[in-house]
Short mmCIF file of C-alpha atoms and ligand atoms in Angstrom, two decimals:
data_model
loop_
_atom_site.label_atom_id
_atom_site.label_comp_id
_atom_site.label_asym_id
_atom_site.label_seq_id
_atom_site.Cartn_x
_atom_site.Cartn_y
_atom_site.Cartn_z
CA MET A 1 11.66 35.47 6.26
CA GLY A 2 8.86 34.04 8.40
CA GLU A 3 8.70 30.56 9.92
CA PHE A 4 6.44 29.16 7.19
CA GLU A 5 8.47 30.64 4.36
CA LEU A 6 11.60 29.13 5.95
CA ILE A 7 10.01 25.68 6.29
CA ARG A 8 8.68 25.79 2.74
CA ARG A 9 11.91 27.01 1.14
CA PHE A 10 14.50 24.94 2.95
CA PHE A 11 12.76 21.87 4.33
CA ALA A 12 9.50 21.09 2.47
CA ALA A 13 11.38 21.70 -0.81
CA ALA A 14 14.35 19.49 0.11
CA GLY A 15 14.85 16.30 -1.89
CA CYS A 16 14.59 14.22 1.28
CA ALA A 17 11.12 15.66 2.00
CA GLN A 18 9.57 14.40 -1.22
CA ALA A 19 7.23 11.39 -1.56
CA ALA A 20 8.86 8.23 -0.22
CA PRO A 21 7.81 4.62 0.38
CA GLY A 22 5.94 4.25 3.65
CA VAL A 23 5.27 7.99 3.97
CA VAL A 24 1.50 8.54 3.62
CA GLN A 25 1.64 12.16 4.82
CA GLY A 26 4.86 14.15 5.01
CA ILE A 27 5.50 17.79 5.93
CA GLY A 28 2.44 20.07 5.90
CA ASP A 29 -0.17 18.65 8.23
CA ASP A 30 -0.37 18.41 12.02
CA CYS A 31 1.18 14.95 12.03
CA ALA A 32 3.08 12.88 9.53
CA LEU A 33 1.58 9.49 8.75
CA LEU A 34 3.82 6.48 8.25
CA ALA A 35 2.56 3.13 6.98
CA LEU A 36 3.90 0.04 8.70
CA PRO A 37 3.68 -3.32 6.91
CA ALA A 38 1.69 -6.00 8.78
CA GLY A 39 3.82 -7.83 11.31
CA GLU A 40 6.36 -5.03 11.72
CA GLN A 41 7.11 -2.80 14.70
CA LEU A 42 8.07 0.87 14.75
CA ALA A 43 11.57 1.67 16.05
CA VAL A 44 11.86 5.24 17.38
CA SER A 45 14.84 7.21 18.66
CA THR A 46 15.54 10.88 19.42
CA ASP A 47 18.85 12.76 19.66
CA THR A 48 19.47 16.40 20.52
CA LEU A 49 22.60 18.29 19.51
CA LEU A 50 23.37 21.56 21.23
CA ALA A 51 25.88 24.16 20.01
CA GLY A 52 28.90 24.28 22.31
CA VAL A 53 28.03 20.92 23.86
CA HIS A 54 27.78 18.43 21.00
CA PHE A 55 29.46 20.48 18.31
CA PRO A 56 31.60 23.62 18.24
CA GLU A 57 29.89 26.98 17.85
CA GLY A 58 30.29 28.10 14.25
CA ALA A 59 30.43 24.56 12.86
CA ASP A 60 29.88 24.19 9.14
CA ALA A 61 26.14 23.76 8.50
CA PHE A 62 26.55 21.25 5.66
CA LEU A 63 28.62 18.94 7.90
CA LEU A 64 26.59 19.55 11.03
CA ALA A 65 23.37 18.37 9.41
CA GLN A 66 25.07 15.20 8.19
CA ARG A 67 26.58 14.42 11.57
CA GLY A 68 23.35 15.07 13.46
CA LEU A 69 21.24 12.87 11.24
CA ALA A 70 23.90 10.13 11.09
CA ALA A 71 24.11 9.99 14.88
CA ALA A 72 20.35 9.57 15.13
CA ALA A 73 20.16 7.03 12.28
CA SER A 74 22.87 4.97 13.95
CA ASP A 75 20.35 4.02 16.65
CA LEU A 76 18.19 2.45 13.94
CA ALA A 77 21.23 0.49 12.74
CA ALA A 78 21.83 -0.74 16.29
CA MET A 79 18.31 -2.16 16.49
CA GLY A 80 18.48 -3.75 13.04
CA ALA A 81 15.69 -1.45 11.84
CA THR A 82 15.02 -0.43 8.25
CA PRO A 83 14.88 3.38 8.03
CA LEU A 84 11.55 5.05 7.24
CA GLY A 85 11.61 8.72 8.11
CA PHE A 86 12.73 11.44 10.50
CA THR A 87 11.59 14.71 11.99
CA LEU A 88 13.78 17.71 12.74
CA ALA A 89 13.13 20.19 15.54
CA LEU A 90 15.44 23.09 14.79
CA THR A 91 16.13 26.09 16.99
CA LEU A 92 17.98 28.89 15.23
CA PRO A 93 19.34 32.22 16.45
CA GLN A 94 18.44 33.75 13.07
CA ALA A 95 17.13 32.72 9.66
CA GLU A 96 20.32 32.98 7.60
CA PRO A 97 19.57 31.73 4.04
CA ALA A 98 23.14 30.64 3.20
CA TRP A 99 23.36 28.64 6.45
CA LEU A 100 19.94 27.08 5.93
CA GLN A 101 20.76 26.21 2.33
CA ALA A 102 23.95 24.43 3.38
CA PHE A 103 22.19 22.72 6.27
CA ALA A 104 19.40 21.45 4.02
CA ARG A 105 21.94 20.17 1.49
CA GLY A 106 23.78 18.27 4.21
CA LEU A 107 20.51 16.85 5.47
CA ASP A 108 19.71 15.67 1.97
CA VAL A 109 23.07 13.94 1.53
CA MET A 110 22.80 11.95 4.75
CA ALA A 111 19.07 11.28 4.39
CA ARG A 112 19.70 9.80 0.96
CA ALA A 113 22.60 7.68 2.24
CA CYS A 114 20.41 6.35 5.06
CA GLY A 115 17.14 5.97 3.15
CA LEU A 116 15.33 8.35 5.50
CA ALA A 117 12.58 10.78 4.44
CA LEU A 118 12.10 14.13 6.22
CA VAL A 119 8.46 13.94 7.34
CA GLY A 120 8.06 16.88 9.72
CA GLY A 121 9.57 18.98 12.42
CA ASP A 122 9.39 22.20 14.35
CA THR A 123 11.15 25.51 13.87
CA THR A 124 11.80 27.99 16.65
CA ARG A 125 14.13 30.90 17.42
CA GLY A 126 16.81 30.61 20.08
CA PRO A 127 20.35 29.30 20.66
CA LEU A 128 21.28 26.80 17.92
CA SER A 129 20.11 23.28 18.66
CA MET A 130 18.62 20.43 16.69
CA THR A 131 16.63 17.39 17.67
CA PHE A 132 16.38 14.51 15.26
CA SER A 133 13.73 11.84 15.76
CA VAL A 134 14.18 8.81 13.53
CA PHE A 135 11.63 6.14 12.70
CA GLY A 136 12.33 2.71 11.32
CA ARG A 137 10.57 -0.62 10.94
CA VAL A 138 11.57 -4.04 12.10
CA PRO A 139 9.81 -7.44 11.87
CA ALA A 140 7.96 -8.01 15.15
CA GLY A 141 10.20 -9.52 17.78
CA GLN A 142 13.36 -9.35 15.64
CA ALA A 143 14.88 -6.06 16.78
CA LEU A 144 18.47 -6.32 18.02
CA THR A 145 18.57 -5.39 21.68
CA ARG A 146 21.24 -4.85 24.33
CA SER A 147 19.92 -7.71 26.43
CA GLY A 148 20.35 -10.72 24.15
CA ALA A 149 24.06 -11.56 24.64
CA ARG A 150 24.86 -15.07 25.89
CA ALA A 151 28.06 -16.59 27.29
CA GLY A 152 30.02 -18.32 24.52
CA GLU A 153 29.27 -15.69 21.87
CA LEU A 154 32.01 -13.68 20.20
CA LEU A 155 32.25 -9.93 20.73
CA CYS A 156 32.53 -8.12 17.39
CA VAL A 157 32.80 -4.56 16.12
CA GLY A 158 31.74 -3.20 12.75
CA GLY A 159 35.16 -1.79 11.83
CA VAL A 160 38.01 0.50 12.85
CA LEU A 161 37.49 2.29 16.17
CA GLY A 162 38.64 5.72 17.29
CA ASP A 163 38.86 7.71 14.05
CA ALA A 164 36.27 10.26 15.16
CA ALA A 165 37.79 10.71 18.63
CA ALA A 166 41.22 11.12 17.05
CA ALA A 167 39.73 13.87 14.88
CA LEU A 168 38.48 15.81 17.89
CA PRO A 169 41.68 17.82 18.51
CA LEU A 170 41.53 18.81 14.83
CA VAL A 171 37.85 19.74 15.07
CA LEU A 172 38.54 21.86 18.15
CA GLY A 173 41.54 23.54 16.51
CA GLN A 174 43.94 22.19 19.16
CA LEU A 175 46.03 20.40 16.54
CA SER A 176 46.62 20.75 12.84
CA ALA A 177 47.83 18.16 10.37
CA ALA A 178 48.55 17.78 6.68
CA PRO A 179 45.38 17.25 4.62
CA ALA A 180 46.33 13.64 3.80
CA LEU A 181 46.23 12.86 7.53
CA ALA A 182 43.48 15.24 8.65
CA GLU A 183 40.90 14.65 5.94
CA PRO A 184 40.08 10.97 6.54
CA LEU A 185 39.78 11.62 10.28
CA LEU A 186 37.62 14.72 9.88
CA ALA A 187 35.39 12.83 7.45
CA ARG A 188 34.80 10.11 10.05
CA TYR A 189 33.92 12.78 12.63
CA TRP A 190 31.62 14.92 10.48
CA THR A 191 30.10 12.32 8.20
CA PRO A 192 29.96 9.01 10.07
CA GLN A 193 28.16 6.32 8.08
CA PRO A 194 25.57 4.51 10.22
CA GLN A 195 25.93 0.73 9.75
CA LEU A 196 22.31 0.26 8.69
CA ALA A 197 22.81 -2.64 6.26
CA LEU A 198 25.00 -4.48 8.76
CA GLY A 199 22.39 -4.01 11.51
CA GLN A 200 19.64 -5.40 9.30
CA ALA A 201 21.83 -8.36 8.27
CA LEU A 202 22.48 -9.17 11.94
CA ARG A 203 18.76 -9.73 12.64
CA GLY A 204 18.33 -13.35 13.59
CA LYS A 205 22.12 -13.74 14.00
CA ALA A 206 23.50 -11.39 16.66
CA GLY A 207 22.69 -11.99 20.32
CA ALA A 208 22.91 -8.33 21.34
CA ALA A 209 23.91 -5.15 19.54
CA LEU A 210 24.32 -1.45 20.10
CA ASP A 211 26.05 1.41 18.38
CA ILE A 212 29.14 2.90 19.98
CA SER A 213 28.10 6.38 21.00
CA ASP A 214 29.57 6.64 24.51
CA GLY A 215 32.82 4.76 23.78
CA LEU A 216 33.52 1.03 23.48
CA LEU A 217 34.13 0.46 27.21
CA ALA A 218 31.03 2.32 28.33
CA ASP A 219 28.81 0.76 25.67
CA CYS A 220 30.10 -2.77 26.38
CA GLY A 221 29.25 -2.03 30.02
CA HIS A 222 25.66 -1.33 28.92
CA LEU A 223 25.58 -4.57 26.96
CA ALA A 224 27.01 -6.54 29.92
CA SER A 225 24.50 -5.22 32.43
CA ALA A 226 21.48 -5.46 30.11
CA SER A 227 22.38 -9.06 29.17
CA GLY A 228 23.60 -10.19 32.61
CA VAL A 229 26.97 -11.33 31.24
CA ALA A 230 30.63 -10.35 31.34
CA VAL A 231 32.23 -8.80 28.25
CA HIS A 232 35.87 -9.73 27.71
CA ILE A 233 37.87 -7.47 25.37
CA GLU A 234 41.37 -8.33 24.11
CA LEU A 235 43.22 -5.05 23.61
CA ALA A 236 45.51 -6.51 20.95
CA ARG A 237 42.49 -7.29 18.75
CA LEU A 238 41.10 -3.75 18.62
CA PRO A 239 41.18 -2.42 15.04
CA LEU A 240 42.87 0.96 15.65
CA SER A 241 42.69 4.00 13.42
CA ALA A 242 45.83 4.19 11.24
CA PRO A 243 45.62 7.98 10.76
CA GLY A 244 44.80 8.25 14.47
CA ARG A 245 48.03 6.45 15.34
CA ALA A 246 49.99 8.62 12.96
CA LEU A 247 48.49 11.79 14.45
CA LEU A 248 48.41 10.95 18.17
CA GLY A 249 50.63 7.91 18.70
CA ASP A 250 49.72 4.36 19.67
CA GLN A 251 48.68 4.97 23.26
CA ARG A 252 46.23 7.75 22.49
CA ALA A 253 44.89 5.90 19.44
CA LEU A 254 44.12 3.02 21.81
CA GLU A 255 42.39 5.39 24.21
CA CYS A 256 40.34 6.75 21.30
CA ALA A 257 39.28 3.20 20.40
CA LEU A 258 38.32 2.37 24.01
CA SER A 259 36.65 5.61 24.99
CA GLY A 260 35.99 7.67 21.86
CA GLY A 261 32.34 7.69 21.15
CA ASP A 262 31.67 9.31 17.83
CA ASP A 263 32.46 6.57 15.31
CA TYR A 264 28.95 5.09 15.42
CA ARG A 265 30.23 1.60 14.65
CA LEU A 266 28.14 -1.33 15.83
CA VAL A 267 29.35 -3.58 18.64
CA PHE A 268 27.55 -6.92 18.85
CA SER A 269 27.71 -10.45 20.17
CA LEU A 270 27.60 -13.29 17.69
CA PRO A 271 27.45 -17.08 17.97
CA PRO A 272 30.80 -18.33 16.56
CA GLY A 273 29.00 -20.27 13.80
CA GLU A 274 27.67 -17.02 12.29
CA LEU A 275 31.05 -15.28 11.94
CA ALA A 276 32.07 -16.58 8.53
CA THR A 277 28.79 -15.49 6.90
CA VAL A 278 28.95 -12.03 8.45
CA GLN A 279 32.63 -11.46 7.58
CA ALA A 280 32.07 -12.68 4.00
CA ALA A 281 29.78 -9.69 3.44
CA TRP A 282 31.48 -7.31 5.94
CA PRO A 283 35.24 -8.05 5.97
CA GLU A 284 35.74 -4.99 8.20
CA VAL A 285 33.91 -6.78 11.04
CA ARG A 286 36.44 -7.84 13.69
CA VAL A 287 36.27 -10.15 16.67
CA ILE A 288 37.61 -8.24 19.67
CA GLY A 289 36.72 -10.59 22.49
CA ARG A 290 33.99 -12.81 23.85
CA ILE A 291 30.97 -13.02 26.12
CA LEU A 292 31.54 -14.85 29.40
CA PRO A 293 29.42 -15.72 32.42
CA GLY A 294 29.72 -13.00 35.06
CA ALA A 295 29.37 -9.23 35.05
CA GLY A 296 31.13 -6.12 33.83
CA VAL A 297 33.82 -5.46 31.24
CA GLN A 298 37.24 -7.16 31.40
CA LEU A 299 40.27 -6.12 29.40
CA THR A 300 43.34 -8.23 28.70
CA ASP A 301 46.62 -7.06 27.21
CA ALA A 302 48.63 -8.75 24.45
CA ALA A 303 50.19 -11.13 27.01
CA GLY A 304 46.74 -12.18 28.20
CA GLN A 305 47.12 -10.31 31.52
CA LEU A 306 43.97 -8.84 33.00
CA ILE A 307 44.01 -5.04 33.10
CA ASN A 308 41.66 -3.09 35.32
CA PRO A 309 39.68 -0.78 33.08
CA PRO A 310 39.87 2.74 34.51
CA HIS A 311 36.69 3.15 36.51
CA ASN A 312 35.32 6.06 34.58
CA GLY A 313 36.79 5.08 31.26
CA TYR A 314 39.21 7.62 29.87
CA GLN A 315 37.09 10.63 30.73
CA HIS A 316 40.16 12.83 30.86
CA PHE A 317 40.55 12.15 27.17
CA GLY A 318 37.40 14.15 26.80
CA SER A 319 34.90 14.58 24.08
CA ILE A 320 32.37 17.25 23.37
CA HIS A 321 29.93 14.40 22.93
CA GLY A 322 27.34 14.61 25.72
P1 LIG B 401 2.13 22.83 14.15
O1 LIG B 401 1.92 24.25 14.56
O2 LIG B 401 0.88 22.09 13.79
O3 LIG B 401 3.02 22.07 15.08
P2 LIG B 401 4.15 23.90 12.43
O4 LIG B 401 3.58 25.21 12.03
O5 LIG B 401 5.16 23.87 13.52
O6 LIG B 401 2.94 22.90 12.74
O7 LIG B 401 4.80 23.21 11.15
C1 LIG B 401 4.08 23.14 9.92
C2 LIG B 401 4.51 21.89 9.18
O8 LIG B 401 5.90 21.99 8.86
C3 LIG B 401 4.34 20.62 9.98
O9 LIG B 401 3.98 19.59 9.09
C4 LIG B 401 5.72 20.37 10.54
O10 LIG B 401 5.95 18.99 10.77
C5 LIG B 401 6.61 20.94 9.44
N1 LIG B 401 7.91 21.47 9.93
C6 LIG B 401 8.12 22.50 10.79
N2 LIG B 401 9.43 22.74 10.97
C7 LIG B 401 10.10 21.84 10.19
C8 LIG B 401 11.46 21.56 9.95
N3 LIG B 401 12.46 22.25 10.53
N4 LIG B 401 11.76 20.53 9.11
C9 LIG B 401 10.77 19.82 8.53
N5 LIG B 401 9.47 20.04 8.71
C10 LIG B 401 9.11 21.05 9.53
MG1 LIG B 402 4.91 23.52 15.70
#
């Protein structure tokens, strides 16, 4: 099967590559053309996933496609952007129809869930890797950024933290667990759901926002330095993964919540007056701390005692996330 046959059969024919709002030209020409309504800006982000670095060699193609696209789409959620389309640059060791079929099906599932159309890409031969570029639109000047947090705002997260990191020992085959315990964790690792609707709803409300891709501590550090504020996190308020606690115990579930990066939940600052409205629509949103004058990330324990966050986070806890 040649390159063009492969593109035609598995990508141009995919449901997510068919005509979609805002897509003037999809797969098939030298560029895709996207239409942007007047007064809106284009939000663009790119993510590369490499076999053996970002996912295990031999990973299931159906799940891999979903995880790759979800991770990229999560950046649109973090900016409050409305998804338009994406491109896929795929490098494959060989053109294996069953693998490609499963990969395209996975792509379709996540693209549909996110409202993203496949508008182009590139296909080459080599060690397995994939680069997703996502495109979204946002009213001019209204994108959520990392730099907008102000002292006095609450620090919030979009839901339970640490499920995906807790799943990692299962993904890597270092642990096994009964399906009732393993399945919800594995689902959060392989098929994270980018918080796109929440991100869009936070436009005009949140001070700053980002998606947790490097771990809560590291990402709050980014928010603190970009905004010129201190981020104060109360450990007792972190919504921990229940199956994570059952699998790994409380201490490691807490480490997963602080340093696990693969949940793709949003973390954002919010003026206290906006909380009730946001939680009415998103009850899973939790306040985990507040924004203070100063710099850096501060942690306090249940007794209100300041804890020094480990300088490099919990790197020993590890992640194949790069
Ligand atoms: P060019 O040589 O002009 O870069 P290509 O021959 O690489 O174009 O690709 C032909 C068309 O197929 C282009 O529209 C490109 O965007 C699209 N395409 C190539 N690979 C993929 C892929 N993996 N997924 C989706 N579209 C693809
Ligand atoms: Mg090309």
